[in-house]
PDB file of C-alpha atoms and ligand atoms in Angstrom:
ATOM      1  CA  UNK A  23      13.106   5.907   8.480  1.00  0.00           C
ATOM      2  CA  UNK A  24      13.325   5.772  12.195  1.00  0.00           C
ATOM      3  CA  UNK A  25      16.856   6.655  13.660  1.00  0.00           C
ATOM      4  CA  UNK A  26      18.257   4.419  16.279  1.00  0.00           C
ATOM      5  CA  UNK A  27      21.663   4.203  17.914  1.00  0.00           C
ATOM      6  CA  UNK A  28      23.182   0.742  17.437  1.00  0.00           C
ATOM      7  CA  UNK A  29      23.283  -1.426  20.611  1.00  0.00           C
ATOM      8  CA  UNK A  30      24.584  -4.932  21.113  1.00  0.00           C
ATOM      9  CA  UNK A  31      22.233  -7.798  21.909  1.00  0.00           C
ATOM     10  CA  UNK A  32      22.919  -7.950  25.801  1.00  0.00           C
ATOM     11  CA  UNK A  33      21.743  -4.390  25.884  1.00  0.00           C
ATOM     12  CA  UNK A  34      18.693  -4.860  23.901  1.00  0.00           C
ATOM     13  CA  UNK A  35      15.355  -5.647  25.448  1.00  0.00           C
ATOM     14  CA  UNK A  36      13.778  -7.257  22.572  1.00  0.00           C
ATOM     15  CA  UNK A  37      10.096  -7.208  22.128  1.00  0.00           C
ATOM     16  CA  UNK A  38       8.853  -9.975  19.596  1.00  0.00           C
ATOM     17  CA  UNK A  39       5.197  -9.651  18.777  1.00  0.00           C
ATOM     18  CA  UNK A  40       2.683 -10.079  15.880  1.00  0.00           C
ATOM     19  CA  UNK A  41       2.854  -7.658  13.122  1.00  0.00           C
ATOM     20  CA  UNK A  42      -0.192  -5.333  12.293  1.00  0.00           C
ATOM     21  CA  UNK A  43      -0.675  -3.147   9.429  1.00  0.00           C
ATOM     22  CA  UNK A  44       0.553  -0.237  11.385  1.00  0.00           C
ATOM     23  CA  UNK A  45       3.958  -1.993  11.288  1.00  0.00           C
ATOM     24  CA  UNK A  46       4.142  -1.607   7.422  1.00  0.00           C
ATOM     25  CA  UNK A  47       6.801   1.134   7.421  1.00  0.00           C
ATOM     26  CA  UNK A  48       8.823  -0.593   9.872  1.00  0.00           C
ATOM     27  CA  UNK A  49       8.770  -3.902   8.019  1.00  0.00           C
ATOM     28  CA  UNK A  50       9.409  -2.202   4.651  1.00  0.00           C
ATOM     29  CA  UNK A  51      12.161  -0.070   6.066  1.00  0.00           C
ATOM     30  CA  UNK A  52      13.897  -3.160   7.481  1.00  0.00           C
ATOM     31  CA  UNK A  53      13.597  -5.040   4.174  1.00  0.00           C
ATOM     32  CA  UNK A  54      14.834  -2.280   2.163  1.00  0.00           C
ATOM     33  CA  UNK A  55      17.854  -1.691   4.360  1.00  0.00           C
ATOM     34  CA  UNK A  56      18.809  -5.229   3.946  1.00  0.00           C
ATOM     35  CA  UNK A  57      17.808  -5.790   0.292  1.00  0.00           C
ATOM     36  CA  UNK A  58      18.092  -2.221  -1.141  1.00  0.00           C
ATOM     37  CA  UNK A  59      14.745  -2.527  -2.709  1.00  0.00           C
ATOM     38  CA  UNK A  60      11.583  -0.834  -1.651  1.00  0.00           C
ATOM     39  CA  UNK A  61       8.784  -3.385  -1.742  1.00  0.00           C
ATOM     40  CA  UNK A  62       5.988  -1.561  -0.049  1.00  0.00           C
ATOM     41  CA  UNK A  63       3.167  -2.976  -1.885  1.00  0.00           C
ATOM     42  CA  UNK A  64       4.520  -6.543  -1.360  1.00  0.00           C
ATOM     43  CA  UNK A  65       4.850  -6.035   2.279  1.00  0.00           C
ATOM     44  CA  UNK A  66       1.231  -4.451   2.591  1.00  0.00           C
ATOM     45  CA  UNK A  67      -0.079  -7.648   0.711  1.00  0.00           C
ATOM     46  CA  UNK A  68       1.857 -10.004   2.777  1.00  0.00           C
ATOM     47  CA  UNK A  69       0.770  -8.434   6.143  1.00  0.00           C
ATOM     48  CA  UNK A  70      -2.686  -8.397   4.936  1.00  0.00           C
ATOM     49  CA  UNK A  71      -2.562 -12.149   4.028  1.00  0.00           C
ATOM     50  CA  UNK A  72      -0.523 -13.328   6.850  1.00  0.00           C
ATOM     51  CA  UNK A  73      -1.209 -11.177   9.727  1.00  0.00           C
ATOM     52  CA  UNK A  74      -4.946 -10.280   9.347  1.00  0.00           C
ATOM     53  CA  UNK A  75      -6.411 -13.460   7.954  1.00  0.00           C
ATOM     54  CA  UNK A  76      -6.529 -16.953   9.441  1.00  0.00           C
ATOM     55  CA  UNK A  77      -4.599 -15.677  12.409  1.00  0.00           C
ATOM     56  CA  UNK A  78      -4.566 -19.097  14.003  1.00  0.00           C
ATOM     57  CA  UNK A  79      -2.529 -20.516  11.181  1.00  0.00           C
ATOM     58  CA  UNK A  80      -0.436 -17.735   9.948  1.00  0.00           C
ATOM     59  CA  UNK A  81       2.363 -15.977  11.934  1.00  0.00           C
ATOM     60  CA  UNK A  82       4.126 -12.904  11.140  1.00  0.00           C
ATOM     61  CA  UNK A  83       6.357 -11.717  14.046  1.00  0.00           C
ATOM     62  CA  UNK A  84       8.413  -8.558  14.297  1.00  0.00           C
ATOM     63  CA  UNK A  85      11.379  -7.959  16.639  1.00  0.00           C
ATOM     64  CA  UNK A  86      11.840  -4.512  18.001  1.00  0.00           C
ATOM     65  CA  UNK A  87      14.581  -3.100  20.446  1.00  0.00           C
ATOM     66  CA  UNK A  88      11.937  -1.288  22.622  1.00  0.00           C
ATOM     67  CA  UNK A  89       8.366  -1.364  23.639  1.00  0.00           C
ATOM     68  CA  UNK A  90       5.575   0.065  21.502  1.00  0.00           C
ATOM     69  CA  UNK A  91       5.447   3.354  23.264  1.00  0.00           C
ATOM     70  CA  UNK A  92       8.835   4.171  21.892  1.00  0.00           C
ATOM     71  CA  UNK A  93       9.719   4.986  18.318  1.00  0.00           C
ATOM     72  CA  UNK A  94      12.300   2.376  17.116  1.00  0.00           C
ATOM     73  CA  UNK A  95      13.022   0.482  13.907  1.00  0.00           C
ATOM     74  CA  UNK A  96      12.456  -3.338  13.468  1.00  0.00           C
ATOM     75  CA  UNK A  97      15.388  -5.532  13.738  1.00  0.00           C
ATOM     76  CA  UNK A  98      13.954  -8.630  12.365  1.00  0.00           C
ATOM     77  CA  UNK A  99      11.014 -10.555  11.063  1.00  0.00           C
ATOM     78  CA  UNK A 100       9.982 -14.079  10.917  1.00  0.00           C
ATOM     79  CA  UNK A 101       7.091 -15.410   8.965  1.00  0.00           C
ATOM     80  CA  UNK A 102       5.411 -18.765   9.099  1.00  0.00           C
ATOM     81  CA  UNK A 103       2.218 -20.810   8.283  1.00  0.00           C
ATOM     82  CA  UNK A 104       0.644 -23.918   9.226  1.00  0.00           C
ATOM     83  CA  UNK A 105       0.020 -25.984   5.937  1.00  0.00           C
ATOM     84  CA  UNK A 106      -1.849 -29.186   5.885  1.00  0.00           C
ATOM     85  CA  UNK A 107      -2.206 -32.267   3.615  1.00  0.00           C
ATOM     86  CA  UNK A 108      -0.162 -31.037   0.588  1.00  0.00           C
ATOM     87  CA  UNK A 109       2.433 -33.585  -0.377  1.00  0.00           C
ATOM     88  CA  UNK A 110       0.685 -36.328   1.801  1.00  0.00           C
ATOM     89  CA  UNK A 111       1.916 -34.393   4.998  1.00  0.00           C
ATOM     90  CA  UNK A 112       0.023 -34.056   8.170  1.00  0.00           C
ATOM     91  CA  UNK A 113      -0.209 -30.339   9.127  1.00  0.00           C
ATOM     92  CA  UNK A 114       2.973 -28.729  10.128  1.00  0.00           C
ATOM     93  CA  UNK A 115       4.424 -25.234  10.554  1.00  0.00           C
ATOM     94  CA  UNK A 116       6.576 -23.962   7.643  1.00  0.00           C
ATOM     95  CA  UNK A 117       8.793 -20.941   8.124  1.00  0.00           C
ATOM     96  CA  UNK A 118       9.141 -19.229   4.783  1.00  0.00           C
ATOM     97  CA  UNK A 119      11.060 -16.039   5.847  1.00  0.00           C
ATOM     98  CA  UNK A 120      13.513 -14.947   8.413  1.00  0.00           C
ATOM     99  CA  UNK A 121      15.420 -11.818   8.391  1.00  0.00           C
ATOM    100  CA  UNK A 122      17.626  -9.776  10.711  1.00  0.00           C
ATOM    101  CA  UNK A 123      18.908  -6.277  10.295  1.00  0.00           C
ATOM    102  CA  UNK A 124      22.522  -6.477   8.992  1.00  0.00           C
ATOM    103  CA  UNK A 125      23.940  -4.414  11.902  1.00  0.00           C
ATOM    104  CA  UNK A 126      22.319  -6.787  14.309  1.00  0.00           C
ATOM    105  CA  UNK A 127      23.220 -10.190  13.178  1.00  0.00           C
ATOM    106  CA  UNK A 128      24.807 -12.890  15.248  1.00  0.00           C
ATOM    107  CA  UNK A 129      23.601 -11.476  18.458  1.00  0.00           C
ATOM    108  CA  UNK A 130      20.876 -14.097  19.137  1.00  0.00           C
ATOM    109  CA  UNK A 131      17.852 -12.105  17.458  1.00  0.00           C
ATOM    110  CA  UNK A 132      17.271 -14.792  14.815  1.00  0.00           C
ATOM    111  CA  UNK A 133      17.263 -17.358  17.642  1.00  0.00           C
ATOM    112  CA  UNK A 134      14.818 -15.494  19.779  1.00  0.00           C
ATOM    113  CA  UNK A 135      12.387 -14.927  16.705  1.00  0.00           C
ATOM    114  CA  UNK A 136      12.820 -18.676  15.909  1.00  0.00           C
ATOM    115  CA  UNK A 137      11.865 -19.654  19.386  1.00  0.00           C
ATOM    116  CA  UNK A 138       8.852 -17.293  19.314  1.00  0.00           C
ATOM    117  CA  UNK A 139       7.341 -18.766  16.112  1.00  0.00           C
ATOM    118  CA  UNK A 140       7.918 -22.257  17.216  1.00  0.00           C
ATOM    119  CA  UNK A 141       5.885 -21.396  20.394  1.00  0.00           C
ATOM    120  CA  UNK A 142       3.180 -20.015  18.180  1.00  0.00           C
ATOM    121  CA  UNK A 143       3.149 -23.389  16.249  1.00  0.00           C
ATOM    122  CA  UNK A 144       3.254 -25.354  19.469  1.00  0.00           C
ATOM    123  CA  UNK A 145       0.374 -23.287  20.863  1.00  0.00           C
ATOM    124  CA  UNK A 146      -1.958 -24.412  18.141  1.00  0.00           C
ATOM    125  CA  UNK A 147      -0.983 -28.111  18.319  1.00  0.00           C
ATOM    126  CA  UNK A 148       1.719 -28.268  15.696  1.00  0.00           C
ATOM    127  CA  UNK A 149       4.670 -30.779  16.255  1.00  0.00           C
ATOM    128  CA  UNK A 150       6.723 -30.467  13.251  1.00  0.00           C
ATOM    129  CA  UNK A 151       8.314 -27.354  11.807  1.00  0.00           C
ATOM    130  CA  UNK A 152       9.917 -27.189   8.307  1.00  0.00           C
ATOM    131  CA  UNK A 153      11.691 -24.752   6.092  1.00  0.00           C
ATOM    132  CA  UNK A 154      13.562 -24.750   2.834  1.00  0.00           C
ATOM    133  CA  UNK A 155      17.086 -23.779   2.411  1.00  0.00           C
ATOM    134  CA  UNK A 156      19.428 -23.636  -0.534  1.00  0.00           C
ATOM    135  CA  UNK A 157      22.185 -26.289  -0.021  1.00  0.00           C
ATOM    136  CA  UNK A 158      24.942 -23.742  -0.731  1.00  0.00           C
ATOM    137  CA  UNK A 159      23.263 -21.005   1.531  1.00  0.00           C
ATOM    138  CA  UNK A 160      25.706 -21.464   4.394  1.00  0.00           C
ATOM    139  CA  UNK A 161      24.381 -18.807   6.834  1.00  0.00           C
ATOM    140  CA  UNK A 162      20.777 -19.861   6.661  1.00  0.00           C
ATOM    141  CA  UNK A 163      21.869 -23.486   6.652  1.00  0.00           C
ATOM    142  CA  UNK A 164      23.978 -22.931   9.685  1.00  0.00           C
ATOM    143  CA  UNK A 165      21.317 -20.934  11.561  1.00  0.00           C
ATOM    144  CA  UNK A 166      18.465 -23.532  11.001  1.00  0.00           C
ATOM    145  CA  UNK A 167      20.808 -26.273  11.859  1.00  0.00           C
ATOM    146  CA  UNK A 168      21.968 -24.692  15.023  1.00  0.00           C
ATOM    147  CA  UNK A 169      18.122 -24.275  16.044  1.00  0.00           C
ATOM    148  CA  UNK A 170      18.059 -28.121  15.789  1.00  0.00           C
ATOM    149  CA  UNK A 171      16.610 -28.571  12.393  1.00  0.00           C
ATOM    150  CA  UNK A 172      17.793 -31.371  10.204  1.00  0.00           C
ATOM    151  CA  UNK A 173      17.073 -32.920   6.817  1.00  0.00           C
ATOM    152  CA  UNK A 174      13.451 -34.046   6.550  1.00  0.00           C
ATOM    153  CA  UNK A 175      11.698 -36.711   4.976  1.00  0.00           C
ATOM    154  CA  UNK A 176      10.868 -34.986   1.639  1.00  0.00           C
ATOM    155  CA  UNK A 177      13.049 -33.998  -1.434  1.00  0.00           C
ATOM    156  CA  UNK A 178      12.341 -31.191  -3.390  1.00  0.00           C
ATOM    157  CA  UNK A 179      12.175 -32.000  -7.284  1.00  0.00           C
ATOM    158  CA  UNK A 180      12.144 -29.368 -10.171  1.00  0.00           C
ATOM    159  CA  UNK A 181      12.510 -28.919 -13.806  1.00  0.00           C
ATOM    160  CA  UNK A 182      13.643 -26.228 -15.958  1.00  0.00           C
ATOM    161  CA  UNK A 183      10.905 -26.078 -18.760  1.00  0.00           C
ATOM    162  CA  UNK A 184      13.170 -24.092 -21.131  1.00  0.00           C
ATOM    163  CA  UNK A 185      15.715 -27.118 -21.241  1.00  0.00           C
ATOM    164  CA  UNK A 186      13.044 -29.689 -21.871  1.00  0.00           C
TER     165      UNK A 186
HETATM  166  C1  COA B  19      19.773 -16.426   9.176  1.00  0.00           C
HETATM  167  C2  COA B  19      19.612 -15.113  10.024  1.00  0.00           C
HETATM  168  C3  COA B  19      18.045 -14.917  10.239  1.00  0.00           C
HETATM  169  C4  COA B  19      20.187 -15.430  11.363  1.00  0.00           C
HETATM  170  O1  COA B  19      19.891 -14.261  12.321  1.00  0.00           O
HETATM  171  P1  COA B  19      20.907 -13.951  13.497  1.00  0.00           P
HETATM  172  O2  COA B  19      20.166 -13.142  14.485  1.00  0.00           O
HETATM  173  O3  COA B  19      22.111 -13.374  12.966  1.00  0.00           O
HETATM  174  O4  COA B  19      21.274 -15.318  14.100  1.00  0.00           O
HETATM  175  P2  COA B  19      21.706 -15.684  15.625  1.00  0.00           P
HETATM  176  O5  COA B  19      22.483 -14.684  16.124  1.00  0.00           O
HETATM  177  O6  COA B  19      20.381 -16.007  16.474  1.00  0.00           O
HETATM  178  O7  COA B  19      22.428 -17.038  15.514  1.00  0.00           O
HETATM  179  C5  COA B  19      21.942 -18.246  16.005  1.00  0.00           C
HETATM  180  C6  COA B  19      22.858 -19.397  15.404  1.00  0.00           C
HETATM  181  O8  COA B  19      22.869 -19.334  13.971  1.00  0.00           O
HETATM  182  C7  COA B  19      24.058 -19.626  13.375  1.00  0.00           C
HETATM  183  N1  COA B  19      24.553 -18.463  12.641  1.00  0.00           N
HETATM  184  C8  COA B  19      24.061 -17.252  12.701  1.00  0.00           C
HETATM  185  N2  COA B  19      24.668 -16.464  11.719  1.00  0.00           N
HETATM  186  C9  COA B  19      25.706 -17.176  11.233  1.00  0.00           C
HETATM  187  C10 COA B  19      26.682 -16.980  10.261  1.00  0.00           C
HETATM  188  N3  COA B  19      26.884 -15.756   9.731  1.00  0.00           N
HETATM  189  N4  COA B  19      27.554 -17.954  10.053  1.00  0.00           N
HETATM  190  C11 COA B  19      27.579 -19.057  10.691  1.00  0.00           C
HETATM  191  N5  COA B  19      26.447 -19.480  11.494  1.00  0.00           N
HETATM  192  C12 COA B  19      25.662 -18.538  11.869  1.00  0.00           C
HETATM  193  C13 COA B  19      25.103 -19.811  14.604  1.00  0.00           C
HETATM  194  O9  COA B  19      25.169 -21.163  15.006  1.00  0.00           O
HETATM  195  C14 COA B  19      24.390 -19.133  15.715  1.00  0.00           C
HETATM  196  O10 COA B  19      24.514 -19.704  16.961  1.00  0.00           O
HETATM  197  P3  COA B  19      25.880 -19.167  17.838  1.00  0.00           P
HETATM  198  O11 COA B  19      25.665 -17.660  17.963  1.00  0.00           O
HETATM  199  O12 COA B  19      25.676 -19.822  19.193  1.00  0.00           O
HETATM  200  O13 COA B  19      27.017 -19.454  17.131  1.00  0.00           O
HETATM  201  C15 COA B  19      20.246 -13.830   9.600  1.00  0.00           C
HETATM  202  O14 COA B  19      21.608 -14.172   9.326  1.00  0.00           O
HETATM  203  C16 COA B  19      19.689 -13.360   8.256  1.00  0.00           C
HETATM  204  O15 COA B  19      18.721 -12.417   8.291  1.00  0.00           O
HETATM  205  N6  COA B  19      20.139 -13.807   7.073  1.00  0.00           N
HETATM  206  C17 COA B  19      19.548 -13.505   5.874  1.00  0.00           C
HETATM  207  C18 COA B  19      18.175 -14.376   5.680  1.00  0.00           C
HETATM  208  C19 COA B  19      17.707 -14.403   4.401  1.00  0.00           C
HETATM  209  O16 COA B  19      18.311 -14.902   3.496  1.00  0.00           O
HETATM  210  N7  COA B  19      16.520 -13.711   4.151  1.00  0.00           N
HETATM  211  C20 COA B  19      15.955 -13.761   2.856  1.00  0.00           C
HETATM  212  C21 COA B  19      14.758 -14.654   2.695  1.00  0.00           C
HETATM  213  S1  COA B  19      13.514 -14.471   4.075  1.00  0.00           S
END
């Protein structure tokens, strides 16, 4: 794991760029620090699917506190994809993961990553961005709402097959 002295956001010169397979250790280390679970093979597959194929529709961004010539950890990741026509929807950008290092939260990193992925969506002609948040997940709800997102036109439906 890469050692890095904690800095506060105003001192950070954040680099946000697309992930490559060379970032596998950084991404896995970040996620393991947050979740306590090593999911290296999951992240290898995710980077392969999202970051290396259909690059114009899938976006996997990493936030680092330094440029690429310096060894430093990942402080955040955000992942999204343009999906079209499912559920009768025109193509739109879906954000399906956003995560910031526990020691660096509430310093604006999530917001910078959100803006960066929205720019990626906008650059390929996408006007609408969607995500899914549990109603009782106050942090994620507060975060996405603070970025201007609000309830959309769809309602999620589900069923527990064991109770049917
Ligand atoms: C949601 C998350 C990405 C936000 O990242 P962050 O860098 O801490 O967010 P920011 O500092 O950019 O905050 C932007 C806004 O979000 C809201 N926000 C962020 N954290 C918040 C918190 N803990 N409580 C309430 N509001 C919060 C605030 O409105 C904030 O704006 P403000 O600073 O002007 O008040 C981060 O908390 C996180 O990684 N959470 C876990 C995400 C998760 O569940 N991942 C697993 C599935 S991928």
